Coordinates of C-alpha atoms in Angstrom, one line a residue:
X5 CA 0.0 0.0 0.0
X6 CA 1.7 3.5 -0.7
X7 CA 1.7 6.0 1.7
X8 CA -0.8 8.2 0.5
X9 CA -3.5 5.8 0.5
X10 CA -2.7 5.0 4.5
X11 CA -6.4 6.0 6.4
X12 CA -5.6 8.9 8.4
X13 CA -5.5 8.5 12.3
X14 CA -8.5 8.4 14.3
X15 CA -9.2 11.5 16.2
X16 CA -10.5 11.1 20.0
X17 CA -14.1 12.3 18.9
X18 CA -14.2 9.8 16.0
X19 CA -13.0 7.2 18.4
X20 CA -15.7 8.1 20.9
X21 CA -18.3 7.9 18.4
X22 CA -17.5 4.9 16.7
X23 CA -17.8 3.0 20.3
X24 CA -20.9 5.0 20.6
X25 CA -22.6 3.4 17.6
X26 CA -21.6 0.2 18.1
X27 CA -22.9 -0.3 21.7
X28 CA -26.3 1.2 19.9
X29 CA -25.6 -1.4 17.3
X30 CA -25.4 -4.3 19.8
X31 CA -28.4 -3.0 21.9
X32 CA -30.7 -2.7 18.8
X33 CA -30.3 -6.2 18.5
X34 CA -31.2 -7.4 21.9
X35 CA -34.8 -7.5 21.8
X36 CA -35.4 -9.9 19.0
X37 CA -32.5 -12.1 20.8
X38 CA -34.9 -12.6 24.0
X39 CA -37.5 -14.2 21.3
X40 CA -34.9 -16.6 20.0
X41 CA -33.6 -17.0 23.4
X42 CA -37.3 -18.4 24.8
X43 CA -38.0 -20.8 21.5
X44 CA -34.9 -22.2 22.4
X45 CA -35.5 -22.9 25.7
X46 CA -38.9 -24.3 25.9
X47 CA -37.3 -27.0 22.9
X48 CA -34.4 -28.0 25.3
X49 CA -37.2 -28.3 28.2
X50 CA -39.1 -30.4 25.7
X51 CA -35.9 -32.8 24.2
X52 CA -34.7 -33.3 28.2
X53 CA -37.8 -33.5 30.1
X54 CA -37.8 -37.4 29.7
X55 CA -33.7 -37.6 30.3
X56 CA -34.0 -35.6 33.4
X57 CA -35.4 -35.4 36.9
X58 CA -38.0 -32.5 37.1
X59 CA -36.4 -30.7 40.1
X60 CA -33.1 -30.3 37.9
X61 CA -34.8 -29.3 34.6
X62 CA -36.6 -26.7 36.5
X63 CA -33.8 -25.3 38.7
X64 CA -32.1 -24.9 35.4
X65 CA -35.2 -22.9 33.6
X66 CA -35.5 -20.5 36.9
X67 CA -32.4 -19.7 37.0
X68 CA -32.5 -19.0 33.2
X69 CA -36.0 -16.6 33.7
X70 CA -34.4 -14.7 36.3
X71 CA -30.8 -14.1 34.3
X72 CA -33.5 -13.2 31.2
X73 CA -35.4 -10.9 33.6
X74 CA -32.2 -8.9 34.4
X75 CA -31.9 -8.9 31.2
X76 CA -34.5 -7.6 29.8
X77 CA -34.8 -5.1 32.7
X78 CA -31.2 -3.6 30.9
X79 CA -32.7 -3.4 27.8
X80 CA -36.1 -1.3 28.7
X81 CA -33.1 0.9 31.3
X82 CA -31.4 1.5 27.6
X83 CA -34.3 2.4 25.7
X84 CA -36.2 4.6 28.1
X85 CA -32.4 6.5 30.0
X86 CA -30.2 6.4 27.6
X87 CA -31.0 5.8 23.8
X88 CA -31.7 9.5 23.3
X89 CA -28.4 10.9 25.2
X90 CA -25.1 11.8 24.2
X91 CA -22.4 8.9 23.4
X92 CA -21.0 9.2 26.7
X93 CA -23.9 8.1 28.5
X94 CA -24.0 5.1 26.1
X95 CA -20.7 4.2 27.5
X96 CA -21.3 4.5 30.8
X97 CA -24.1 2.5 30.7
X98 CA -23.0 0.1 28.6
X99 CA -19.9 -0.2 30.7
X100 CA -21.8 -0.7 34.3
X101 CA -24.0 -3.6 32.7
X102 CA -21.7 -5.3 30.2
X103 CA -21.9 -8.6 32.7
X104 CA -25.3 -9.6 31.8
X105 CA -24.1 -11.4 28.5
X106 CA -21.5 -13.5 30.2
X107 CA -23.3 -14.7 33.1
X108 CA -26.2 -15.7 30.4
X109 CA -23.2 -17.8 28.4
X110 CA -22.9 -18.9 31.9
X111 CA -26.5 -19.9 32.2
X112 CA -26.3 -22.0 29.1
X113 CA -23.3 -23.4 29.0
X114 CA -24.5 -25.3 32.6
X115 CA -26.7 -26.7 30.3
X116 CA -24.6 -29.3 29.2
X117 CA -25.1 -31.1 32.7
X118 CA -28.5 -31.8 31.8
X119 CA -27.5 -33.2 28.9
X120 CA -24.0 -34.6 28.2
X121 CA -23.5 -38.4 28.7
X122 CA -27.2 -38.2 30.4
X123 CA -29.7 -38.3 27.4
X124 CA -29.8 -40.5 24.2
X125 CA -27.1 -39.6 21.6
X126 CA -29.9 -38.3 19.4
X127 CA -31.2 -36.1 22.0
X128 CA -27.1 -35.3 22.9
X129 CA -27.0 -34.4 19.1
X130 CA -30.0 -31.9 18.8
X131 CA -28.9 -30.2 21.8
X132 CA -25.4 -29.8 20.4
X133 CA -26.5 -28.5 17.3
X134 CA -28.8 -26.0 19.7
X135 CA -26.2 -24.8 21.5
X136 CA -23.6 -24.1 18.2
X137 CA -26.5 -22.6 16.4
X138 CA -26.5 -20.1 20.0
X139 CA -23.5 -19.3 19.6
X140 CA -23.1 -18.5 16.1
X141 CA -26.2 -16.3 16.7
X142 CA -23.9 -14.5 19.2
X143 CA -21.4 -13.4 16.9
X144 CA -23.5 -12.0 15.3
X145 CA -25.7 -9.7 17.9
X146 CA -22.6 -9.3 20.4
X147 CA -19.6 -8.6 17.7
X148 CA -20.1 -5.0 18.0
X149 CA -18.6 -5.0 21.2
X150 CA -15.5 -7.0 20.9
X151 CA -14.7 -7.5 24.6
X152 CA -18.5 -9.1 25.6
X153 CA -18.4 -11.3 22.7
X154 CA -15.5 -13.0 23.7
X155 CA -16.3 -13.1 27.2
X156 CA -19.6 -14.4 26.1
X157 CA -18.0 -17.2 23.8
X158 CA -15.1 -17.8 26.0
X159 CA -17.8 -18.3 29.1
X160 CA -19.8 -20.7 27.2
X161 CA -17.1 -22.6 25.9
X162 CA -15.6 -23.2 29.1
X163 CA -18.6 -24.1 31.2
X164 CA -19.4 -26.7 28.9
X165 CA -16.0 -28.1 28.8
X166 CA -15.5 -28.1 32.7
X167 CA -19.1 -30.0 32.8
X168 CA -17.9 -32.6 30.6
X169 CA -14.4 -33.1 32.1
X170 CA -16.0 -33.1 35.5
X171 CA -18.2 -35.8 34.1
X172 CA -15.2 -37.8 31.9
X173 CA -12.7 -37.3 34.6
X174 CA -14.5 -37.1 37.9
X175 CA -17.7 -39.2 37.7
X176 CA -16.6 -41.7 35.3
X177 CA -12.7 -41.6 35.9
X178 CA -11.6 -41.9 32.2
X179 CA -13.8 -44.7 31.6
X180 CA -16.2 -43.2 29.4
X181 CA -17.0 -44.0 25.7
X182 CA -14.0 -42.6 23.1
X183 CA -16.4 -40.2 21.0
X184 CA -16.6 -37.8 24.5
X185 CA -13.0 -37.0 23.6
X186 CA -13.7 -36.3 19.9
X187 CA -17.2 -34.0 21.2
X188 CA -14.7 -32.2 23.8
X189 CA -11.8 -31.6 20.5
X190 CA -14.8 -30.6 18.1
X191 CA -16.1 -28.1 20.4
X192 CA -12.2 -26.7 21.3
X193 CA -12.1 -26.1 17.3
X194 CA -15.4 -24.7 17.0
X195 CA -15.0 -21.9 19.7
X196 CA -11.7 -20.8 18.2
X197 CA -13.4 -20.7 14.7
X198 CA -16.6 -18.9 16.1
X199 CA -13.5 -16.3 17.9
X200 CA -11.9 -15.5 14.7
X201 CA -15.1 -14.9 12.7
X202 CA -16.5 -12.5 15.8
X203 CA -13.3 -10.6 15.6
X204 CA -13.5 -10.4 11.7
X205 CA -17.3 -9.2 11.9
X206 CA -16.2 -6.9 14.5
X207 CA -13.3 -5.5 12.3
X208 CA -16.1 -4.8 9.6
X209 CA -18.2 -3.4 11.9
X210 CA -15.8 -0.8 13.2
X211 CA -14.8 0.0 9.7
X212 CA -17.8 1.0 8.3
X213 CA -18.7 3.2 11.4
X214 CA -15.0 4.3 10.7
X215 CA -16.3 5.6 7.3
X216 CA -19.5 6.7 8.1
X217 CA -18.1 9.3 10.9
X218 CA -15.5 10.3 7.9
X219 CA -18.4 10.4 5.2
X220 CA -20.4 12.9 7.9
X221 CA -17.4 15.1 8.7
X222 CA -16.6 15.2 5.2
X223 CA -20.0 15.9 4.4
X224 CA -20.4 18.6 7.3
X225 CA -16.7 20.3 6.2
X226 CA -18.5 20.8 2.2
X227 CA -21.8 22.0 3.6
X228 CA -19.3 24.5 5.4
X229 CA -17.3 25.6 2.6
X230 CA -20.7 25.5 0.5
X231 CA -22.2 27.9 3.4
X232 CA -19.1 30.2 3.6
X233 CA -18.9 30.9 -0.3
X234 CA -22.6 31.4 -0.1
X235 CA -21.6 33.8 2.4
X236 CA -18.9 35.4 0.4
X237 CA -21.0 35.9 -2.3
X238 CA -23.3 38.1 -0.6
X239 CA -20.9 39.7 0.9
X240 CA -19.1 41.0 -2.6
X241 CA -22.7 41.7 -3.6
X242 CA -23.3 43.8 -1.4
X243 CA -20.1 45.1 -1.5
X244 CA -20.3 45.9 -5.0
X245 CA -23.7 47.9 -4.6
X246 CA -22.4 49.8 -1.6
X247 CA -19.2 50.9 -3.6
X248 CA -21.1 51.7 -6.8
X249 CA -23.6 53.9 -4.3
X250 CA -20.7 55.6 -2.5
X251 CA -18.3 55.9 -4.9
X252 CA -20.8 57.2 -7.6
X253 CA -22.3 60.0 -5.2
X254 CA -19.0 62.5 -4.9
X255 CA -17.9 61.3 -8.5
X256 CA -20.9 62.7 -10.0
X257 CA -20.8 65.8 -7.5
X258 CA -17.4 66.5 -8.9
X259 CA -18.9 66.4 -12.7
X260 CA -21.4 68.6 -11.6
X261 CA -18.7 71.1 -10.0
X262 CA -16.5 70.8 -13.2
X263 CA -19.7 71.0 -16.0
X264 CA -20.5 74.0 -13.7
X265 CA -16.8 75.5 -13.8
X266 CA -16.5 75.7 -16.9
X267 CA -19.8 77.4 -17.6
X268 CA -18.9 80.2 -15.2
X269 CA -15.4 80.6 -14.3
X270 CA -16.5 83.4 -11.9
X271 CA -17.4 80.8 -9.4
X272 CA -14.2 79.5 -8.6
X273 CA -14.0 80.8 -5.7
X274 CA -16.9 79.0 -4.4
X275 CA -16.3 75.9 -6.2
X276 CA -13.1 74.9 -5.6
X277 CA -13.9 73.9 -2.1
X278 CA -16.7 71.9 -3.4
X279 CA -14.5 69.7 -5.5
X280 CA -12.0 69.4 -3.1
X281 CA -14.1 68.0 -0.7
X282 CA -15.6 65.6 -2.8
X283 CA -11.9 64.9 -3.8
X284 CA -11.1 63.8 -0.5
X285 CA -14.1 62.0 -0.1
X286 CA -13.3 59.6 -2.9
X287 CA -9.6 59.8 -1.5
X288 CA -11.1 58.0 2.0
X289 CA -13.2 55.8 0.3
X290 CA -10.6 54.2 -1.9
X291 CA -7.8 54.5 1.7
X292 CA -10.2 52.4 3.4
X293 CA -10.5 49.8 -0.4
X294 CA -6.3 49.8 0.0
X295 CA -6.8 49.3 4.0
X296 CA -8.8 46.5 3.7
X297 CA -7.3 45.1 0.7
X298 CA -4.1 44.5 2.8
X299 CA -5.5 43.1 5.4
X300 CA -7.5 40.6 3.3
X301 CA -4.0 39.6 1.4
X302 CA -2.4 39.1 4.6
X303 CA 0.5 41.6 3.3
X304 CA 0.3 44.0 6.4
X305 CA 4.0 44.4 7.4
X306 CA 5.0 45.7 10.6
X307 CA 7.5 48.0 12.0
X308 CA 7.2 47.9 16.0
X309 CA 9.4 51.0 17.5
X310 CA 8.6 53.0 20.2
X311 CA 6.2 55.2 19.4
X312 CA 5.9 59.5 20.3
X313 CA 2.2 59.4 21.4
X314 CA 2.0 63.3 22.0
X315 CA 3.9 64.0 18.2
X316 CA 1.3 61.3 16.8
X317 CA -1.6 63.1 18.2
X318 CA -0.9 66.3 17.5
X319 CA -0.3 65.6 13.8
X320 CA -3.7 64.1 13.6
X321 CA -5.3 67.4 15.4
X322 CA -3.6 69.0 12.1
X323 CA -5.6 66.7 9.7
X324 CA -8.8 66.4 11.5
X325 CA -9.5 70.2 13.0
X326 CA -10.0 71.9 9.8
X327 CA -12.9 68.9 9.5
X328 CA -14.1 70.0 12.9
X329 CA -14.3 73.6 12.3
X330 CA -16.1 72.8 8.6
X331 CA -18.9 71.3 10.6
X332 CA -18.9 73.7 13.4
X333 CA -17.5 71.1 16.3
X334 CA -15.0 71.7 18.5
X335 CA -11.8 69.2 18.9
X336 CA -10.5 69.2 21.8
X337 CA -6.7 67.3 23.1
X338 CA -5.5 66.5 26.0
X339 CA -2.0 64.9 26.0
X340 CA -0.4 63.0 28.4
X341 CA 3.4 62.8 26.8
X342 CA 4.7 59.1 27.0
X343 CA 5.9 56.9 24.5
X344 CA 4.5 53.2 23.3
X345 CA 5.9 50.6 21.6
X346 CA 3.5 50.2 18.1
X347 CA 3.8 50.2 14.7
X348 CA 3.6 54.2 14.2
X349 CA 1.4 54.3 10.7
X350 CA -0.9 51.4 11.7
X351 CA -1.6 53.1 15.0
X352 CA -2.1 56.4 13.5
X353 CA -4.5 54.7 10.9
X354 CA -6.2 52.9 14.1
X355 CA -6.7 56.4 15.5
X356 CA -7.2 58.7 12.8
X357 CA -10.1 56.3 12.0
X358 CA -11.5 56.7 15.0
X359 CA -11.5 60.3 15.1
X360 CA -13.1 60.3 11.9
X361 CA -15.7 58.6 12.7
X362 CA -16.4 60.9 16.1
X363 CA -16.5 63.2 13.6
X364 CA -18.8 62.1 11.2
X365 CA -21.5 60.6 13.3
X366 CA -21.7 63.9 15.7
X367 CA -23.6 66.8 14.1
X368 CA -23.3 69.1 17.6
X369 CA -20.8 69.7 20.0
X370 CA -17.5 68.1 20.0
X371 CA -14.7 65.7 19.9
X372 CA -11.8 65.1 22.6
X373 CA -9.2 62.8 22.2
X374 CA -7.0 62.1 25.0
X375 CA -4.1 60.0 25.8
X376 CA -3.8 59.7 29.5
X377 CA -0.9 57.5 31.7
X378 CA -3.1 54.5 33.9
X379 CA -1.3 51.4 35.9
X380 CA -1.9 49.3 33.1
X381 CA -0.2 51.8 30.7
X382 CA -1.3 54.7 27.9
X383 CA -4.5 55.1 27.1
X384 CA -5.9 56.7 23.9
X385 CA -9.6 58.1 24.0
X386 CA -12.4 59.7 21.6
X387 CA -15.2 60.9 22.8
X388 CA -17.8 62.2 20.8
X389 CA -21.4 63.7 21.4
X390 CA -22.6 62.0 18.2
X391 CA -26.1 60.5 17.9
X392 CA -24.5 57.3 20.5
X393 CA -24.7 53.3 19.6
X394 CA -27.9 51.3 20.7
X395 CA -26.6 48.7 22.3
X396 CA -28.1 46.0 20.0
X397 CA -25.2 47.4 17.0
X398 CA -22.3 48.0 19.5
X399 CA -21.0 44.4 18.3
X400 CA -22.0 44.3 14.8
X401 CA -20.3 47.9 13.9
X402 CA -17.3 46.2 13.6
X403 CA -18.5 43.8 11.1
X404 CA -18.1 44.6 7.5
X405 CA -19.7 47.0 5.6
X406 CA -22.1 47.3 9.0
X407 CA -23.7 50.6 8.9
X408 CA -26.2 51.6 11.9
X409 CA -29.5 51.7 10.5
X410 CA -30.6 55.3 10.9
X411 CA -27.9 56.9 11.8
X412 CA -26.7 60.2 9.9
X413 CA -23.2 60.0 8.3
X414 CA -23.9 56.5 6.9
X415 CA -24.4 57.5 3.4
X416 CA -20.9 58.5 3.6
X417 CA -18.1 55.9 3.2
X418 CA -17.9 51.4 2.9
X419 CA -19.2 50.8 6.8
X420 CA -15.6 49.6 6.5
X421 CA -13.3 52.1 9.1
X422 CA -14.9 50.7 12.7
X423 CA -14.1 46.7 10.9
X424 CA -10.2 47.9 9.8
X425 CA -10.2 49.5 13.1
X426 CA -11.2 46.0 15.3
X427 CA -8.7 44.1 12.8
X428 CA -5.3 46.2 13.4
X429 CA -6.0 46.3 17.1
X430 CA -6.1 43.2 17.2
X431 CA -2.8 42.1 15.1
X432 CA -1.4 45.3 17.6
X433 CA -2.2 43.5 20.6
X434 CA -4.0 46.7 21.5
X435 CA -7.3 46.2 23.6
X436 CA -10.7 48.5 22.2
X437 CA -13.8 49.5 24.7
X438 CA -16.6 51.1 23.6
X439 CA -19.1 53.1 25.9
X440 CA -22.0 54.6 24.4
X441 CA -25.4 56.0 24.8
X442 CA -27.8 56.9 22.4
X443 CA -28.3 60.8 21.7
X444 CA -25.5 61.6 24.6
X445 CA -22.4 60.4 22.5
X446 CA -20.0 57.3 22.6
X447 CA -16.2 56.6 23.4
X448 CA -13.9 54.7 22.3
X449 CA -10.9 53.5 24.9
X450 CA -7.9 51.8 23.0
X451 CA -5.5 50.6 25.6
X452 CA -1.5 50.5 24.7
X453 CA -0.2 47.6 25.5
X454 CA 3.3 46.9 24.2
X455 CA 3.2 45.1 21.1
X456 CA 5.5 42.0 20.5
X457 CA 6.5 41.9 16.4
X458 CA 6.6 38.5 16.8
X459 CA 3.6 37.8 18.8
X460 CA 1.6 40.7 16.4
X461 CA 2.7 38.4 13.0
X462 CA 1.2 35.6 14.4
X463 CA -2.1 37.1 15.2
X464 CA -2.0 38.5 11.9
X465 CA -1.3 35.2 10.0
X466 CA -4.0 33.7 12.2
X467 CA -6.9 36.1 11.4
X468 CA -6.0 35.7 7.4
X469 CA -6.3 31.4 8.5
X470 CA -9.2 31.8 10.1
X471 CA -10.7 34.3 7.1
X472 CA -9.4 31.3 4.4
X473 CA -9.3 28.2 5.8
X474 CA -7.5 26.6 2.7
X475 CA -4.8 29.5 2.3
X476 CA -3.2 28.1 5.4
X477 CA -3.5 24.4 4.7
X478 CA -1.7 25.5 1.3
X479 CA 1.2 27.4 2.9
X480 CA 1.6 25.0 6.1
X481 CA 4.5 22.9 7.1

């Protein structure tokens, strides 16, 4: 057999439910083998009750009722306790009443003393073929569970061979007819035969369970990848409306501005900052395509050094208070100097986003951002007194293209910073907290932990596994 065509190992939860199925296997059997269990017993008590005294016959039937009682009490305990719960409780139950098969083998293999050397050879002979046909039956209902049917066979076997050498040796001191020596060599060769086919039934057994726990993950692992290309799907489709929508809307305002330039160059002065807002609005939209772009590809490189926090704030109060002042909010800073150890231009993306969106959501008052010295470290926080988060979207704004349902601003932009935002701190090793309430404003607390490059790659490489599965398995050891 090559290599590559060696069945993989079995994994602990495919081992545990393979046993699972086959003690439901074995106990799915059981009932019908009371039935068979009964006809044979009322045609032994018919062949012997001539060869026999009464009092033995039915000391030998009560004793079988009562092992039959026990167990068909185990049987009605599986069905009504256990057949419904989880494979665990299978095996706990299976393993705390296992010993009702053998001391049934034990039950029948007495009978042999009510037979052997006691009753006509025809009589001898029907009974025989009785008990073979029992225990080839056996194999059959009790091979699922390797360990009971030997112990079953085993404890038939041997019962019947310790009455008949009790009776050869003991009672009749080696004085017997020849043919008990042959019976006791046929039956020797006959369990050992009825072993190996139990162990190759059981073999089969396990096998196919084997492949039907493969077939199901296998099956479950498609209807996954199935699921999550559904899901991908969708998610470009609705990718591809939002863009067209977005990008179309300060695209067309700047052909409007231009058509309208040209037709009267007098009103430059009041164009010009027209077009270049919209400018810079279809410069964010396609930053935050490149942002997430990187991230997708998994090609975000780092550059951990330790970090000016008061520099990196003031140089985003450059870029964002001319914003402020264009919609009539105030920014405020307050800076506690301190340095961090980051990656300088993704944590100035991390922030600047952020702010931006303070500022985009909040249509009155203000935004401060603060960096302030705790015990656990520096802390960076935006506050805003926007329109606030209900908290029913506080976790899903930082799914993709999740805009809040109502909120103003959200015709603006992918519904892509808060998700680039969530992914960075993350590869950073940089916890986010977010406190809002509705129509009183939100904040955002991004704690500065020190990142480890190392440590930050391997987050990073695990979020683009976890995004695509199969790009991993490709590039794996």
């Amino acid at each position: 057999m090559k290599p590559e065509s060696l069945p993989a190992p079995a994994t602990s939860a495919e081992r545990e439910w393979v046993e699972g199925e086959l003690v439901r296997s074995l106990m799915r059997t059981q009932r019908s083998t009371q039935w068979l269990a009964l006809l044979l017993v009322a045609m032994v008590v018919g062949i012997l009750s001539d060869d026999n005294e009464p009092e033995r016959l039915i000391a030998w039937v009560v004793v079988w009722v009562a092992v039959a009682a026990w167990r068909l009490w185990v049987i009605q305990e599986y069905r009504t306790q256990v057949m419904g719960q989880p494979t665990q409780a299978h095996l706990a139950f299976f393993r705390r009443r296992l010993w009702v098969w053998p001391v049934s083998a034990l039950v029948w293999g007495l009978t042999t003393e009510l037979y052997f050397d006691r009753s006509p050879l025809g009589d001898q002979y029907i009974c025989w073929l009785i008990m073979a046909g029992l225990a080839m039956f056996s194999i059959n209902s009790l091979s699922a569970r390797l360990g009971v049917m030997r112990a079953y066979l085993d404890i038939l076997a041997g019962t019947s061979l310790a009455v008949m050498a009790w009776r050869m040796v003991v009672e009749l001191q080696l004085q017997g007819p020849v043919y008990h020596w042959w019976v006791a060599l046929l039956l020797v060769i006959f369990w050992q035969v009825l072993r190996i086919a139990g162990e190759r039934l059981h073999e089969t057994l396990r096998r196919n369970f084997e492949l039907q726990y493969r077939n199901m993950q296998l099956i479950e692992s498609l209807t996954r990848q199935t699921q999550a290309a559904l899901d991908a799907v969708e998610i470009k489709n609705r990718f591809l409306a939002s863009a067209a929508h977005d990008i179309r809307q300060p695209v067309h305002a700047l052909g409007l501005y231009a058509d309208w330039l040209r037709g009267e160059p007098e009103l430059v002065n009041e164009l010009a900052p027209k077009i270049v807002a919209a400018t810079k609005a279809v410069n964010h939209l396609f930053d935050s395509l490149f942002d997430l772009a990187r991230l997708d590809s998994g090609k975000v490189r780092l550059n951990v050094e330790a970090v000016d926090l008061a520099k990196l704030l003031r140089s985003l109060e450059l870029q964002y208070r001319p914003l402020c002042q264009a919609k009539g909010l105030a920014l405020r800073m307050h800076v506690c100097p301190g340095t961090v150890r980051s990656d300088p231009i993704l944590l100035q993306r991390v922030v600047g986003n952020l702010i931006s969106n303070a500022v985009k959501y909040t249509q009155k008052g203000g935004v401060l951002v603060a960096s302030r010295c705790t015990p656990a470290g520096m802390r960076i926080e935006i506050w805003d007194t926007g329109a606030g988060i209900a908290p029913a979207h506080q976790r899903e704004i930082f799914r993709e293209f999740y805009k809040v349902p109502g909120h103003s601003g959200t015709e603006e932009g992918f519904g892509l910073g808060l998700y680039i935002v969530a992914r960075l701190t993350h590869i950073l090793g940089h916890p986010l907290t977010l406190r809002s309430r509705v129509g009183r404003g939100t904040v955002f607390r991004l704690q500065l932990q020190p990142t480890d490059a190392h440590e930050a790659s391997e987050r990073a490489s695990a979020a683009m596994a976890q995004l695509y599965p199969e790009h991993e398995e490709a590039t794996g050891p």
